[in-house]
Tab-separated table of C-alpha atoms in Angstrom:
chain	number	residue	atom	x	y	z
A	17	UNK	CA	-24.302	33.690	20.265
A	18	UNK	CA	-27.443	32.173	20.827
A	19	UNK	CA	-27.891	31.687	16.917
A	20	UNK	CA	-24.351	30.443	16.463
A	21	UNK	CA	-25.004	27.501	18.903
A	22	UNK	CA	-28.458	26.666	17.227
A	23	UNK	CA	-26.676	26.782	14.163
A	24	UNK	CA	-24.411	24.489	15.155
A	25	UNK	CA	-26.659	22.001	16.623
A	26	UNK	CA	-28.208	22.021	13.344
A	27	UNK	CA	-25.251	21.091	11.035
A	28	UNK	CA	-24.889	17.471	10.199
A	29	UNK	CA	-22.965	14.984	12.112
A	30	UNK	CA	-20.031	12.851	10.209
A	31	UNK	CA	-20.899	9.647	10.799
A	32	UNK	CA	-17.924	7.335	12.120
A	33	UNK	CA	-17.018	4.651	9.324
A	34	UNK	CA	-17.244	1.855	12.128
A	35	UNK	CA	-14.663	-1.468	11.062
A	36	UNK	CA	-17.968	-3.570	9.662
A	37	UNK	CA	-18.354	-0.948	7.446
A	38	UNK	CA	-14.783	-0.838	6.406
A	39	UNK	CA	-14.734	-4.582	6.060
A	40	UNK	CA	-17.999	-4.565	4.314
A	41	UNK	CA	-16.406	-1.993	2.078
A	42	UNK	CA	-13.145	-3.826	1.198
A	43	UNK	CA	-15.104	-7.139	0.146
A	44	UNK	CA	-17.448	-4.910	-2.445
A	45	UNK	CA	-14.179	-3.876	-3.866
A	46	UNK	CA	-12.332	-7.377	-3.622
A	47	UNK	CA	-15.512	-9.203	-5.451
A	48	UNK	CA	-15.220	-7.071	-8.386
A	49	UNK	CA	-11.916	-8.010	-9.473
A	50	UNK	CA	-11.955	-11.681	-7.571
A	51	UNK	CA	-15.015	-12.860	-7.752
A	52	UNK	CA	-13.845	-16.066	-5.981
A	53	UNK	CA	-13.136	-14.534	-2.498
A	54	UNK	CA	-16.803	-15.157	-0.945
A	55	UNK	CA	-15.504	-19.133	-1.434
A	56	UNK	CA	-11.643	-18.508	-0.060
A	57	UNK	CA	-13.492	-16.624	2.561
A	58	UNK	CA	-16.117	-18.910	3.517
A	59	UNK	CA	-14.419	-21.996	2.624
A	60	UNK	CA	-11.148	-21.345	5.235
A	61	UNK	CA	-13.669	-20.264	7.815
A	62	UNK	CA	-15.407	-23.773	7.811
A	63	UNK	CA	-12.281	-25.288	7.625
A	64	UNK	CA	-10.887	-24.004	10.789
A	65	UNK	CA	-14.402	-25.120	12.742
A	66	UNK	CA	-14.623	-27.852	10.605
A	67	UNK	CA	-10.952	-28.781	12.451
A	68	UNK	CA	-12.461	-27.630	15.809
A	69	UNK	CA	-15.115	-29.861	15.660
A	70	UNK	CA	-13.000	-33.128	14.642
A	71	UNK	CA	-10.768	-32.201	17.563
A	72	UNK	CA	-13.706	-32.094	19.702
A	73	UNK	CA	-14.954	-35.524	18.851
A	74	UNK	CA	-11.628	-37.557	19.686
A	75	UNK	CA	-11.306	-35.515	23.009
A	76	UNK	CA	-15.076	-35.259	23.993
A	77	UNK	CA	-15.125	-31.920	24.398
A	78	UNK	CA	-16.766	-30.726	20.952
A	79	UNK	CA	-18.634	-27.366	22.620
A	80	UNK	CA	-15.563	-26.217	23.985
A	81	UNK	CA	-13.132	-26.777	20.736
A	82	UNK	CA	-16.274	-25.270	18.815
A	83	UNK	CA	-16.368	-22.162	20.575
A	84	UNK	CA	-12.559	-22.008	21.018
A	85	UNK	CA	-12.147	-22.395	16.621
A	86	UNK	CA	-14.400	-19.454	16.007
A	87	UNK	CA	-12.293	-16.569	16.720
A	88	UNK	CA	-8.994	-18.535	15.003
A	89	UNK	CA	-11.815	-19.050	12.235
A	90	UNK	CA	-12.451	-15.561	12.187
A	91	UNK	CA	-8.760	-14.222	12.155
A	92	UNK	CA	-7.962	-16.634	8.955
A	93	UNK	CA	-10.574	-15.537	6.948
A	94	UNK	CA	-9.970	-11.859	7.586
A	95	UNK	CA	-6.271	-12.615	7.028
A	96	UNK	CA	-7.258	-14.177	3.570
A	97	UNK	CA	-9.791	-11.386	2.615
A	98	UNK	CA	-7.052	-8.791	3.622
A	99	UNK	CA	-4.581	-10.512	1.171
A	100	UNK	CA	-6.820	-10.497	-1.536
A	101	UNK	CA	-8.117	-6.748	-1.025
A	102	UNK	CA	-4.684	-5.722	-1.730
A	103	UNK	CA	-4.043	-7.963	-4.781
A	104	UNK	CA	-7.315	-6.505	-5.784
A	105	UNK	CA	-6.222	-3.070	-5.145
A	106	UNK	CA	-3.089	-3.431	-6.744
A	107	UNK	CA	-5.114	-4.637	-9.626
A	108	UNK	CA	-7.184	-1.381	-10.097
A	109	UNK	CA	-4.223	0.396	-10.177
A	110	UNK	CA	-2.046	-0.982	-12.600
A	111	UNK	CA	-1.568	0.616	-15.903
A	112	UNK	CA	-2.586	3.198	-14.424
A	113	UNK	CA	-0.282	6.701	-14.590
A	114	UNK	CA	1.176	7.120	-10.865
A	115	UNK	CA	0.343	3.775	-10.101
A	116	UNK	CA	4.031	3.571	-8.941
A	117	UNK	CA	4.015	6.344	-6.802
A	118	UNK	CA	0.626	4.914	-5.373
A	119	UNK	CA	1.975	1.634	-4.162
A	120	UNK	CA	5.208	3.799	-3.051
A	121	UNK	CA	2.674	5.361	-0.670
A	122	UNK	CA	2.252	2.444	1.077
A	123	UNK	CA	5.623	3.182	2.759
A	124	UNK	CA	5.105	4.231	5.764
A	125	UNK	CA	8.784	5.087	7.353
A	126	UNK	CA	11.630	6.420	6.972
A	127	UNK	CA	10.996	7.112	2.947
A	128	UNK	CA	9.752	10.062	1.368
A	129	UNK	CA	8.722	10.312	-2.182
A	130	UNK	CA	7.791	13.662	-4.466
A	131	UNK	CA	3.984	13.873	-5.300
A	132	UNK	CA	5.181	14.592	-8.734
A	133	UNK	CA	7.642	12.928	-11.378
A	134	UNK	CA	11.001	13.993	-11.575
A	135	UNK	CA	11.032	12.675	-15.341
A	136	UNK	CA	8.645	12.192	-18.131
A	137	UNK	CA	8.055	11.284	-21.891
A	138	UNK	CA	5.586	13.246	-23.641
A	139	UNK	CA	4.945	10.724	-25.915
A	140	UNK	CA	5.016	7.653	-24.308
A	141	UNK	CA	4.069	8.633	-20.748
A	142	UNK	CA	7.028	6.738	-19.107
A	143	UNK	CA	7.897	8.496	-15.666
A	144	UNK	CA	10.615	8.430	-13.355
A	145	UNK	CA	9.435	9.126	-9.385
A	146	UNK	CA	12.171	9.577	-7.151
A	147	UNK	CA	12.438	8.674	-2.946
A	148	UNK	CA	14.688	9.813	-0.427
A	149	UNK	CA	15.488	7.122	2.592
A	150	UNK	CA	18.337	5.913	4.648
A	151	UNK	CA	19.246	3.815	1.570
A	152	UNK	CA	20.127	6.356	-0.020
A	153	UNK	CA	18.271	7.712	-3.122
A	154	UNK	CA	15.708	5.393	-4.978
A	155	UNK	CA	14.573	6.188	-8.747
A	156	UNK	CA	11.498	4.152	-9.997
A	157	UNK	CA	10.509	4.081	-13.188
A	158	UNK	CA	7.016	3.189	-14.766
A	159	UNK	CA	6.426	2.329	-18.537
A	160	UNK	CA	7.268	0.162	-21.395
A	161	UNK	CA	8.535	3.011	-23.883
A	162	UNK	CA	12.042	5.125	-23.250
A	163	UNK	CA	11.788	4.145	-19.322
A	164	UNK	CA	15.329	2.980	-18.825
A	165	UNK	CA	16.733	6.065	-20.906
A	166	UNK	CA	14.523	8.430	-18.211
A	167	UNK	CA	16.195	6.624	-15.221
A	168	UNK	CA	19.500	6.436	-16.727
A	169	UNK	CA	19.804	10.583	-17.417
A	170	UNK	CA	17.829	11.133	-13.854
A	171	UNK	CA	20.463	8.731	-12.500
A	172	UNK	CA	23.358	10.818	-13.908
A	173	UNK	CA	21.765	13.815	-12.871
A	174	UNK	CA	21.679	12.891	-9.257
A	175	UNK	CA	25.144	11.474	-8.930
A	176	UNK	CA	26.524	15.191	-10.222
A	177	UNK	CA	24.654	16.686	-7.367
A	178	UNK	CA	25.252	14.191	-4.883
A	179	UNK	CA	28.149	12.057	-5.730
A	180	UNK	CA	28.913	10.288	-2.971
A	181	UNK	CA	24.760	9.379	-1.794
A	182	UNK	CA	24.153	5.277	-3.626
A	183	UNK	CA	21.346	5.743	-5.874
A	184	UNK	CA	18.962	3.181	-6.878
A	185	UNK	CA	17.558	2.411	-9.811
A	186	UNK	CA	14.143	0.120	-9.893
A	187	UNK	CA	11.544	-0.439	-12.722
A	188	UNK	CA	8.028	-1.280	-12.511
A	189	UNK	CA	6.446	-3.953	-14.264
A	190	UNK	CA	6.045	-7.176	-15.526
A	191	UNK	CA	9.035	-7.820	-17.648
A	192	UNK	CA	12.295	-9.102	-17.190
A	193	UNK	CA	14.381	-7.773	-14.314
A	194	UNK	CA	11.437	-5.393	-13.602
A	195	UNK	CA	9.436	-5.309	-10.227
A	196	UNK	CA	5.502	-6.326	-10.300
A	197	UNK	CA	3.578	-3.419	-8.557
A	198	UNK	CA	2.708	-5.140	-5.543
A	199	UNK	CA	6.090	-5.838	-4.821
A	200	UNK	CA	7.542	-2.967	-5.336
A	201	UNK	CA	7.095	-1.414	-1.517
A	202	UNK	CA	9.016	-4.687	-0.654
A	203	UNK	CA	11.846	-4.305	-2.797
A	204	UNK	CA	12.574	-0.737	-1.854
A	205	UNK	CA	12.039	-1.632	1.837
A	206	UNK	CA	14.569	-4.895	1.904
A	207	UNK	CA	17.195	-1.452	0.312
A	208	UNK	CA	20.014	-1.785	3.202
A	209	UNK	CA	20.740	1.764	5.028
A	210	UNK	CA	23.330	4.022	4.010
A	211	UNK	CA	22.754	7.414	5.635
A	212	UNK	CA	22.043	9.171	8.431
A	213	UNK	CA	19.002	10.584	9.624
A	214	UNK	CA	20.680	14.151	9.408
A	215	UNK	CA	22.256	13.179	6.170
A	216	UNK	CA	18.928	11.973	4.631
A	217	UNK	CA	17.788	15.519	5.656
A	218	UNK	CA	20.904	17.292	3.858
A	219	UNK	CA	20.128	15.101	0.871
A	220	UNK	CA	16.104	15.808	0.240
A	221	UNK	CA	17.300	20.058	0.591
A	222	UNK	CA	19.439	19.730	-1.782
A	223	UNK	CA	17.317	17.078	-4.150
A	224	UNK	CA	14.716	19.775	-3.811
A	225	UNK	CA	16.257	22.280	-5.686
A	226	UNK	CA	16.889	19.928	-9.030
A	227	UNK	CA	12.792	20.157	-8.941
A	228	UNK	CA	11.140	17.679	-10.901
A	229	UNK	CA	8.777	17.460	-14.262
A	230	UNK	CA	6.309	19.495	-12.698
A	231	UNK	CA	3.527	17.364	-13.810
A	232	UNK	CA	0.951	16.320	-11.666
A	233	UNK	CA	0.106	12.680	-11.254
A	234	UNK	CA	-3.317	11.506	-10.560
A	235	UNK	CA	-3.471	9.535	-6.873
A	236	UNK	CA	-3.974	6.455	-7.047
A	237	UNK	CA	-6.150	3.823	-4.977
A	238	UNK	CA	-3.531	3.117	-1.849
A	239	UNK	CA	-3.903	-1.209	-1.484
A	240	UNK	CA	-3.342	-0.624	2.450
A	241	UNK	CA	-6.471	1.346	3.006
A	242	UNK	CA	-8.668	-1.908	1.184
A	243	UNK	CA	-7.272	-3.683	4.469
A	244	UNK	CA	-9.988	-4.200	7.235
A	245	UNK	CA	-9.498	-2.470	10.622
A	246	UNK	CA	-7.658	-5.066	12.847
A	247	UNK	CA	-7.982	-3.043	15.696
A	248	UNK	CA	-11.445	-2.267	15.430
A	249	UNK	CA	-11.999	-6.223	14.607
A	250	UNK	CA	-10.693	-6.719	18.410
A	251	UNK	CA	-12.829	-4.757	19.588
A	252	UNK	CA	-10.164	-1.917	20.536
C-alpha cells in the first residue's frame, strides 16, 4: 500500500489550462488565418478608453471614466477576438471532409447527429450527414459533385421509413441556394419544431436501423472551442 501511494505521489500532475492560456491559445490560431486581429483587437480597445477619456474631460472626472472604460474595453475586444476565432476556425475547416458534421457539432441541444455519413460518393467524396431534432429530420449535404442526387435518394429513403416525420434537406457551401459553413448551425437551429420529445426518441430507434455509409469521417476543429473562457475572464 505503502508503494501504491508513493507511486502515486510520483505520477505527474495535469496541469489546469487556466482562461489566459485559452485566450492566449485562440489568438495563435486566429493570427494565422487573420493576421489583422492584433489591430481589430487593439484598435477597439483604445477606442472604448479613448471614449472614456473624452467623456472624462467634458465632465471633469477623467480618472473615474478611465477606470470605469477598461473593463467595457476589455469585454469588446474579447467579443471581437471571439468573433474572429470562429471565422478563423471555420476557415481551417472548410474543404475539409466532415467539415459539415464539425460545425453541426456546435449544436448543443436538442439535435443529435451520426458520427458517420449516411451517404457517400466514392468518387467525388460528396456526403450526406443526417440529424435528428424536434424539427424533424435534417439531411446536410457537403460537396460540389453528385451532392443533390445523395440527398435526394437519402431523402426518399427516409420518407418510406418515416412518412409522416418533415425532413429537411440543406447543402453546404458557397453556391447558390447553398449554406456557407459558418452558418450552417444557424440555419438548422432557426428549423421550427415538429415533434415531440418522445417522438424524436421513436424517430432516432428507428433511423438507427437504416444505418448509414459506415465510413468514418475525420473530426474536425469545433469553432466554439477557439472561443475564450467568459467565465473564467470574470473571474468565476
Amino acid at each position: 500500500m505503502a508503494r501504491d501511494k508513493s507511486a502515486s505521489s510520483n505520477a505527474p500532475k495535469t496541469k489546469k489550462l487556466r482562461w489566459y492560456h485559452q485566450l492566449w491559445e485562440a489568438y495563435k490560431m486566429t493570427r494565422e488565418t487573420d493576421p489583422a486581429v492584433t489591430w481589430v483587437v487593439v484598435g477597439a480597445f483604445v477606442v472604448v478608453v479613448g471614449i472614456g477619456v473624452i467623456v472624462g474631460v467634458l465632465l471633469d472626472a477623467v480618472i473615474y471614466f478611465v477606470l470605469m472604460s477598461l473593463p467595457f474595453a476589455l469585454l469588446v475586444a474579447m467579443f471581437l477576438l471571439a468573433r474572429r476565432a470562429e471565422a478563423a476556425a471555420y476557415s481551417r475547416i472548410e474543404g475539409q471532409p466532415g467539415a459539415a458534421l464539425a460545425a453541426l457539432r456546435t449544436l448543443r441541444r436538442g439535435w443529435t447527429f451520426v458520427e458517420e455519413p449516411v451517404a457517400i460518393d466514392p468518387r467525388s467524396q460528396d456526403m450526406v450527414f443526417r440529424g435528428v431534432g424536434r424539427p424533424g429530420v435534417v439531411l446536410v449535404g457537403e460537396g460540389t459533385g453528385n451532392v443533390a442526387r445523395l440527398l435526394e435518394s437519402e431523402r426518399k429513403r427516409t420518407t418510406r421509413v418515416l412518412p409522416t416525420v418533415p425532413v429537411t434537406v440543406i447543402v453546404a457551401g458557397r453556391g447558390e441556394g447553398q449554406v456557407p459553413l459558418r452558418k450552417l448551425p444557424a440555419a438548422v437551429r432557426k428549423l421550427k419544431p415538429r415533434l415531440t420529445k418522445p417522438e424524436v426518441a421513436e424517430v432516432t430507434k428507428r433511423l438507427q436501423a437504416l444505418g448509414g455509409a459506415r465510413l468514418p469521417v475525420p473530426k474536425g476543429i469545433d469553432p466554439m472551442r477557439m472561443r475564450p473562457d467568459r467565465k473564467g475572464m470574470r473571474g468565476r
